[in-house]
GROMACS .gro file of N, CA and C in nm:
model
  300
    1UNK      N    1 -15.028  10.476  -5.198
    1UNK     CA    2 -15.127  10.424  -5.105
    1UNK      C    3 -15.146  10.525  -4.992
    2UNK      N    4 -15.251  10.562  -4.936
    2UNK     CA    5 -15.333  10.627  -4.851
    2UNK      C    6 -15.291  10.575  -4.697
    3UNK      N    7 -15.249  10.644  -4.612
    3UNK     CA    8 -15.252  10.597  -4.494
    3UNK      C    9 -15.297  10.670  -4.384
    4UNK      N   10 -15.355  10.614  -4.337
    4UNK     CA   11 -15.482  10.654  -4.209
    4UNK      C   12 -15.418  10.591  -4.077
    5UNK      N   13 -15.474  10.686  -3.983
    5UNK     CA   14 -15.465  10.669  -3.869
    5UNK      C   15 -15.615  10.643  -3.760
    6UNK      N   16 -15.624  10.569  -3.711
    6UNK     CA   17 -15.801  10.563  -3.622
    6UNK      C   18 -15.788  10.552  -3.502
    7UNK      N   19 -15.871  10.598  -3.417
    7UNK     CA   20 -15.879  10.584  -3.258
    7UNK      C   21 -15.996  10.525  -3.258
    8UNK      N   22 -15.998  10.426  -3.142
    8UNK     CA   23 -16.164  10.364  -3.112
    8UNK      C   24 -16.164  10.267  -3.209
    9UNK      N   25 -16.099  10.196  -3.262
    9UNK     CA   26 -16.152  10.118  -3.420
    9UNK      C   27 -16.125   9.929  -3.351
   10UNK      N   28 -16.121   9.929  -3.253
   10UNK     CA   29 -16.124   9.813  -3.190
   10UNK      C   30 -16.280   9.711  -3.185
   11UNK      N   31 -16.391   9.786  -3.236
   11UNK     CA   32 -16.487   9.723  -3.211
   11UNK      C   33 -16.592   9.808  -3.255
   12UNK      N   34 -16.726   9.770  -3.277
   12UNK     CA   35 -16.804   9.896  -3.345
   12UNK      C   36 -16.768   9.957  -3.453
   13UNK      N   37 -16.821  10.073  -3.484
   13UNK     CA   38 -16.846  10.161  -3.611
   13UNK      C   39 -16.703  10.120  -3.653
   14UNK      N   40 -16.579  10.192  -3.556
   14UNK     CA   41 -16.445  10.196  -3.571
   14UNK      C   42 -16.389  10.042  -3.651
   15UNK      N   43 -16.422   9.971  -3.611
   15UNK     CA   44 -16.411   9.842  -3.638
   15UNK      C   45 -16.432   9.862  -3.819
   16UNK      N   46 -16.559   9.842  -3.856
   16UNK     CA   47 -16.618   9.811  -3.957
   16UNK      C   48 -16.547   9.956  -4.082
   17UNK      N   49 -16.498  10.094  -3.944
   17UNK     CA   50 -16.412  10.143  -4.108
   17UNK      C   51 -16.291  10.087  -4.086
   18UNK      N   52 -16.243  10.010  -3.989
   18UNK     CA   53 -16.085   9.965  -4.050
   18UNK      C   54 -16.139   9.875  -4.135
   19UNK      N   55 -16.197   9.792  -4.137
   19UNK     CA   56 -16.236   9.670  -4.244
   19UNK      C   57 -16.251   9.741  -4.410
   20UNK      N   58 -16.353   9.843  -4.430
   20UNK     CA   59 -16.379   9.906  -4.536
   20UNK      C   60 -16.204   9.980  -4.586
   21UNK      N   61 -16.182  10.000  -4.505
   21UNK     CA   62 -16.078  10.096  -4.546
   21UNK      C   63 -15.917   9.969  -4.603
   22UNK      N   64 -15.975   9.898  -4.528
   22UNK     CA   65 -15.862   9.805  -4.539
   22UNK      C   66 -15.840   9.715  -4.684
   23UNK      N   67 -15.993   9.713  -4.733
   23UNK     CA   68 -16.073   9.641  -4.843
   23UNK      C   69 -16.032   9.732  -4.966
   24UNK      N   70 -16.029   9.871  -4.911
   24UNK     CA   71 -15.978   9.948  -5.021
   24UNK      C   72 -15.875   9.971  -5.021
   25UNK      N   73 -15.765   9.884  -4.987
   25UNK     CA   74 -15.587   9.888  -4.979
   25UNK      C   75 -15.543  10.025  -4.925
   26UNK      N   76 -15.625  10.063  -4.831
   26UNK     CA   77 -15.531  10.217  -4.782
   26UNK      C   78 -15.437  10.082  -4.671
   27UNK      N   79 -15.329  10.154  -4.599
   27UNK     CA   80 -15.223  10.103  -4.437
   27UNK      C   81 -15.324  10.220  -4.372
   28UNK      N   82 -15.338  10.076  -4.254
   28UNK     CA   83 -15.442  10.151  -4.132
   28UNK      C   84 -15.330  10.140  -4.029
   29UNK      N   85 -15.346  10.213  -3.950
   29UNK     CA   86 -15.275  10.210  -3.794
   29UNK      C   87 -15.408  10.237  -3.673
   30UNK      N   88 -15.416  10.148  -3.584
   30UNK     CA   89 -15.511  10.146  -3.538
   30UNK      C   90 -15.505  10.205  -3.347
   31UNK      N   91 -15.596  10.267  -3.312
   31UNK     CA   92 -15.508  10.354  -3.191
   31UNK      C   93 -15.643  10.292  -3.123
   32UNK      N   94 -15.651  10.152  -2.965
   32UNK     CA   95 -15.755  10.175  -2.894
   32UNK      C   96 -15.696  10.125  -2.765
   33UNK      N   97 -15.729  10.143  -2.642
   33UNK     CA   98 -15.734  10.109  -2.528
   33UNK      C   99 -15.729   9.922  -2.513
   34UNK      N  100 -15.839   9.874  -2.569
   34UNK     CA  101 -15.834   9.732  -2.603
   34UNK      C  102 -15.732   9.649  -2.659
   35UNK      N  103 -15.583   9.606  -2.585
   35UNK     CA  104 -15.510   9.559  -2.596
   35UNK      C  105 -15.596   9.404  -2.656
   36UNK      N  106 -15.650   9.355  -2.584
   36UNK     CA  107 -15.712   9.201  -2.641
   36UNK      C  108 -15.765   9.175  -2.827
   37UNK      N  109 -15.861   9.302  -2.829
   37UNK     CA  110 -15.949   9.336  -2.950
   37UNK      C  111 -15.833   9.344  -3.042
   38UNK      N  112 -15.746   9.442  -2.996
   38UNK     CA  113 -15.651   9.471  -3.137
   38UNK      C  114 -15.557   9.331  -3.206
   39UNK      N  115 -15.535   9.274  -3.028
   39UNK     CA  116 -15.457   9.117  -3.109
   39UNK      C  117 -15.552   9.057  -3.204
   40UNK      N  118 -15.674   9.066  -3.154
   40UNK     CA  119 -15.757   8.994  -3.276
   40UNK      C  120 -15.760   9.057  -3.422
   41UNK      N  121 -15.750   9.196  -3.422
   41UNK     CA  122 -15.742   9.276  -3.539
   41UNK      C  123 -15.629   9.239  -3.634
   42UNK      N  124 -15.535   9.222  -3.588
   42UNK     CA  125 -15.403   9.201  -3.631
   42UNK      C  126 -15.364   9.092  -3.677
   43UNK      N  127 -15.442   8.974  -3.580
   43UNK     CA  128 -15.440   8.829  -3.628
   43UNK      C  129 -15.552   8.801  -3.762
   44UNK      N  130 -15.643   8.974  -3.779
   44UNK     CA  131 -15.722   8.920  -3.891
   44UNK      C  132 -15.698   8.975  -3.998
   45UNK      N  133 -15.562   9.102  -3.960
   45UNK     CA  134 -15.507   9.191  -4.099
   45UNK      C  135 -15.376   9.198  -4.081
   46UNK      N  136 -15.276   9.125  -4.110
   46UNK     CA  137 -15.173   9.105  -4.021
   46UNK      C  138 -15.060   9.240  -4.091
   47UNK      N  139 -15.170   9.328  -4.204
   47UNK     CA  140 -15.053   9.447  -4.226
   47UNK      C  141 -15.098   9.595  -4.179
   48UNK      N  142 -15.217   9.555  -4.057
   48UNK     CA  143 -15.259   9.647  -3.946
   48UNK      C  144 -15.189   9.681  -3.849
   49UNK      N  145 -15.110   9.842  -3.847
   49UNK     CA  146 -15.062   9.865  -3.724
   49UNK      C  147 -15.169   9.868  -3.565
   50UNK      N  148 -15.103   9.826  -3.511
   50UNK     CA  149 -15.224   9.831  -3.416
   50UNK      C  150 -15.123   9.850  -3.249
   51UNK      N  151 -15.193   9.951  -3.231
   51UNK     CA  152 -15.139  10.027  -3.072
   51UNK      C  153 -15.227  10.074  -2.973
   52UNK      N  154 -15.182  10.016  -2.879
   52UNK     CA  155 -15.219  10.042  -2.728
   52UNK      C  156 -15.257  10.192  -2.707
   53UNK      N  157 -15.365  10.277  -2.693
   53UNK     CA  158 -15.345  10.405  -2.701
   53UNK      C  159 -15.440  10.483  -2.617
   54UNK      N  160 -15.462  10.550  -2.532
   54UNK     CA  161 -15.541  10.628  -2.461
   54UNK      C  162 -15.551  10.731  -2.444
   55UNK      N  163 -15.623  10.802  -2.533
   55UNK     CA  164 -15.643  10.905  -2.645
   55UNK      C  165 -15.662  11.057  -2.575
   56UNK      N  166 -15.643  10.991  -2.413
   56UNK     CA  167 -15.610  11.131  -2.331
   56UNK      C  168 -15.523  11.141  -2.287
   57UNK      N  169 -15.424  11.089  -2.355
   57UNK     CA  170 -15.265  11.089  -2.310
   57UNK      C  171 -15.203  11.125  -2.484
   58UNK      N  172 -15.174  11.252  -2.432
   58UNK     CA  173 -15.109  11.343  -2.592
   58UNK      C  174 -15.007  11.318  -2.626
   59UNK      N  175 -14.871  11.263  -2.509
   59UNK     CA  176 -14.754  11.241  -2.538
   59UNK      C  177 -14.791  11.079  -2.615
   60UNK      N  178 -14.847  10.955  -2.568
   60UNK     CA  179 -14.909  10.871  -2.632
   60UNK      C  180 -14.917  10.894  -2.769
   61UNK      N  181 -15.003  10.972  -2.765
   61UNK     CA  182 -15.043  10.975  -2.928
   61UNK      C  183 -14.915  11.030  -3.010
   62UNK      N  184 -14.885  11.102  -2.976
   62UNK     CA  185 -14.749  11.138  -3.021
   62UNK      C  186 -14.714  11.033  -3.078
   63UNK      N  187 -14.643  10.929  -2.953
   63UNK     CA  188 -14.590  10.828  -2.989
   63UNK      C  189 -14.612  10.751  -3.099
   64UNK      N  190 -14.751  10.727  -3.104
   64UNK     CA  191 -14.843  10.610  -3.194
   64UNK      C  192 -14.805  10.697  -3.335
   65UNK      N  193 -14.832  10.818  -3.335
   65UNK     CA  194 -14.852  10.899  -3.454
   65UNK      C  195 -14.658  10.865  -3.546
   66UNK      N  196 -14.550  10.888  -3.446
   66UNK     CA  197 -14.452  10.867  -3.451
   66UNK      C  198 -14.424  10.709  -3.540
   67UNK      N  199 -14.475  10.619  -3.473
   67UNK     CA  200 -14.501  10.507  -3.508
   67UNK      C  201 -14.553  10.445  -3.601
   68UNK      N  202 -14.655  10.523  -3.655
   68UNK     CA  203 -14.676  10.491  -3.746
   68UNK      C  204 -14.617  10.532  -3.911
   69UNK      N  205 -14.568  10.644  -3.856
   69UNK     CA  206 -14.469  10.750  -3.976
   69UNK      C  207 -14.348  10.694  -4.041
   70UNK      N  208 -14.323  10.595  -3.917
   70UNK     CA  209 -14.245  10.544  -3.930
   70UNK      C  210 -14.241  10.416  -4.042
   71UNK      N  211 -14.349  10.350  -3.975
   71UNK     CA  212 -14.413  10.194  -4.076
   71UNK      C  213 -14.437  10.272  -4.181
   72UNK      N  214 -14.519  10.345  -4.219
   72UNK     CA  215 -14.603  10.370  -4.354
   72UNK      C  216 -14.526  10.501  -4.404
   73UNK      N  217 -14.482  10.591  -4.336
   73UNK     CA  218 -14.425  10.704  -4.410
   73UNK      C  219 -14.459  10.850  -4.422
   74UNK      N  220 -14.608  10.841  -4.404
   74UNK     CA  221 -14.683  10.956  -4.360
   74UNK      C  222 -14.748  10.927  -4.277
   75UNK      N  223 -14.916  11.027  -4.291
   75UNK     CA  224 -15.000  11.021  -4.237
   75UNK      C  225 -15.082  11.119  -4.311
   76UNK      N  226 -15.203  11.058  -4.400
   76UNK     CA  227 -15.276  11.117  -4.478
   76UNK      C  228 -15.407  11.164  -4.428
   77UNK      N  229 -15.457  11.069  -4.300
   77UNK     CA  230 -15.565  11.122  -4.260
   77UNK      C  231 -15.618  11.054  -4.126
   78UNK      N  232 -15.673  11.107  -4.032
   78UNK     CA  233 -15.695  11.094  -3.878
   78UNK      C  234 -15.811  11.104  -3.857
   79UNK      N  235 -15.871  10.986  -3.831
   79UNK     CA  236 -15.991  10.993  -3.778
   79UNK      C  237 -16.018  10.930  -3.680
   80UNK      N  238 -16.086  11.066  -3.572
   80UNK     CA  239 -16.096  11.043  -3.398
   80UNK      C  240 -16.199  10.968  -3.365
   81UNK      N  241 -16.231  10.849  -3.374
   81UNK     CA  242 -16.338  10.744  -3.353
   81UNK      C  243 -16.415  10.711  -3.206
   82UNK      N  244 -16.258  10.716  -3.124
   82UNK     CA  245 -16.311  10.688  -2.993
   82UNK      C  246 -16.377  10.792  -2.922
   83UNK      N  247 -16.478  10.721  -2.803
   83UNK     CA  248 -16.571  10.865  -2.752
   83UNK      C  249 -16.594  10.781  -2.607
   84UNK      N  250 -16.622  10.886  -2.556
   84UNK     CA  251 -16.714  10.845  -2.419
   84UNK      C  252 -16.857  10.904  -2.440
   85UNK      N  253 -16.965  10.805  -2.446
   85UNK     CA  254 -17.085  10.887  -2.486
   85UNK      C  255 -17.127  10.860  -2.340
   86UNK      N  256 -17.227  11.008  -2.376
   86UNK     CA  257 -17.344  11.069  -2.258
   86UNK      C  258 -17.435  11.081  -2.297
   87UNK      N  259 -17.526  11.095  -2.185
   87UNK     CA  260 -17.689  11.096  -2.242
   87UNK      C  261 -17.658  11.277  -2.241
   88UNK      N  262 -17.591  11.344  -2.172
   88UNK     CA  263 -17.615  11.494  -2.173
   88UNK      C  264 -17.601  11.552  -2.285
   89UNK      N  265 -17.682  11.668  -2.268
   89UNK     CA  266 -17.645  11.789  -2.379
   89UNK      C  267 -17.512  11.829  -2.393
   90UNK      N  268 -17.446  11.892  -2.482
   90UNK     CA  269 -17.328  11.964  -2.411
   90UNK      C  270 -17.330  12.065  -2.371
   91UNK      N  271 -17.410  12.088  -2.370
   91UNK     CA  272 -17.461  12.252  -2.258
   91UNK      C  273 -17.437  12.186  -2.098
   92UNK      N  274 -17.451  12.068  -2.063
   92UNK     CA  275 -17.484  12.032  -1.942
   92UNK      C  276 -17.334  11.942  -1.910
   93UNK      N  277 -17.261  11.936  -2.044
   93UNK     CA  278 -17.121  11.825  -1.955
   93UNK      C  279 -16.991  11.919  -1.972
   94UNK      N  280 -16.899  11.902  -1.854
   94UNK     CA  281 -16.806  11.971  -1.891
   94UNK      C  282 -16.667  11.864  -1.946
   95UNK      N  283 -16.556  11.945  -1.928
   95UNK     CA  284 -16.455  11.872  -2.022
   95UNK      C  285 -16.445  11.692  -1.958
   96UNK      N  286 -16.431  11.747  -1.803
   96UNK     CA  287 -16.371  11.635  -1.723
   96UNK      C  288 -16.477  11.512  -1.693
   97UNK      N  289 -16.574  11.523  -1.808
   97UNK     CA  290 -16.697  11.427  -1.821
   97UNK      C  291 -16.582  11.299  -1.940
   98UNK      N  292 -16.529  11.370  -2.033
   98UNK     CA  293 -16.467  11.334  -2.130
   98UNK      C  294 -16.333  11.321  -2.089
   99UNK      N  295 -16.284  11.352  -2.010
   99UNK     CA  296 -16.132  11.308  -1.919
   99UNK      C  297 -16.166  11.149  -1.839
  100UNK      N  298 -16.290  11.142  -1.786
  100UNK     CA  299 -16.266  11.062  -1.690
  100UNK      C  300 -16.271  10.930  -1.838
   0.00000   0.00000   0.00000
């Protein structure tokens, strides 16, 4: 079995690939800021890792990544979901647009 890791998957797009992905028996581990959202995630896949995570904190992710290696054994594939969107170009935003 396939195991994935997601950021942002608390709601939106993120949401709908833990569902798909979940449908296709991969172990998801789920990485979002939304402590509330994820209890609901969990109460609706109860073999969803699901962690508190704020995806600009590296030692964090560490952790989560740690965490999950742990439950499932690897880590086959990472996909960075969460974003802060802007209306700007990226010609026009710098990093600390995406920090804050």
């Amino acid at each position: 079995m396939k195991n994935v890791i997601i950021t942002g998957a608390a709601q939106g797009i993120g949401y709908f690939l833990v569902k798909q992905l979940l449908t296709d028996k991969y172990n998801v581990t789920v990485l979002d800021l939304d402590g509330g959202n994820l209890g609901a995630l969990s109460k609706e896949w109860p073999s969803l890792l699901t962690l508190v995570c704020d995806v600009r904190d590296s030692n964090r992710i560490k952790e989560c990544v740690e965490e999950s290696v742990l439950k499932f054994g690897s880590v086959d594939c990472a996909i960075h979901n969460a974003c802060r969107c802007t209306f700007e170009s990226m010609n026009n935003t710098d990093d600390a647009t995406y920090r804050d």
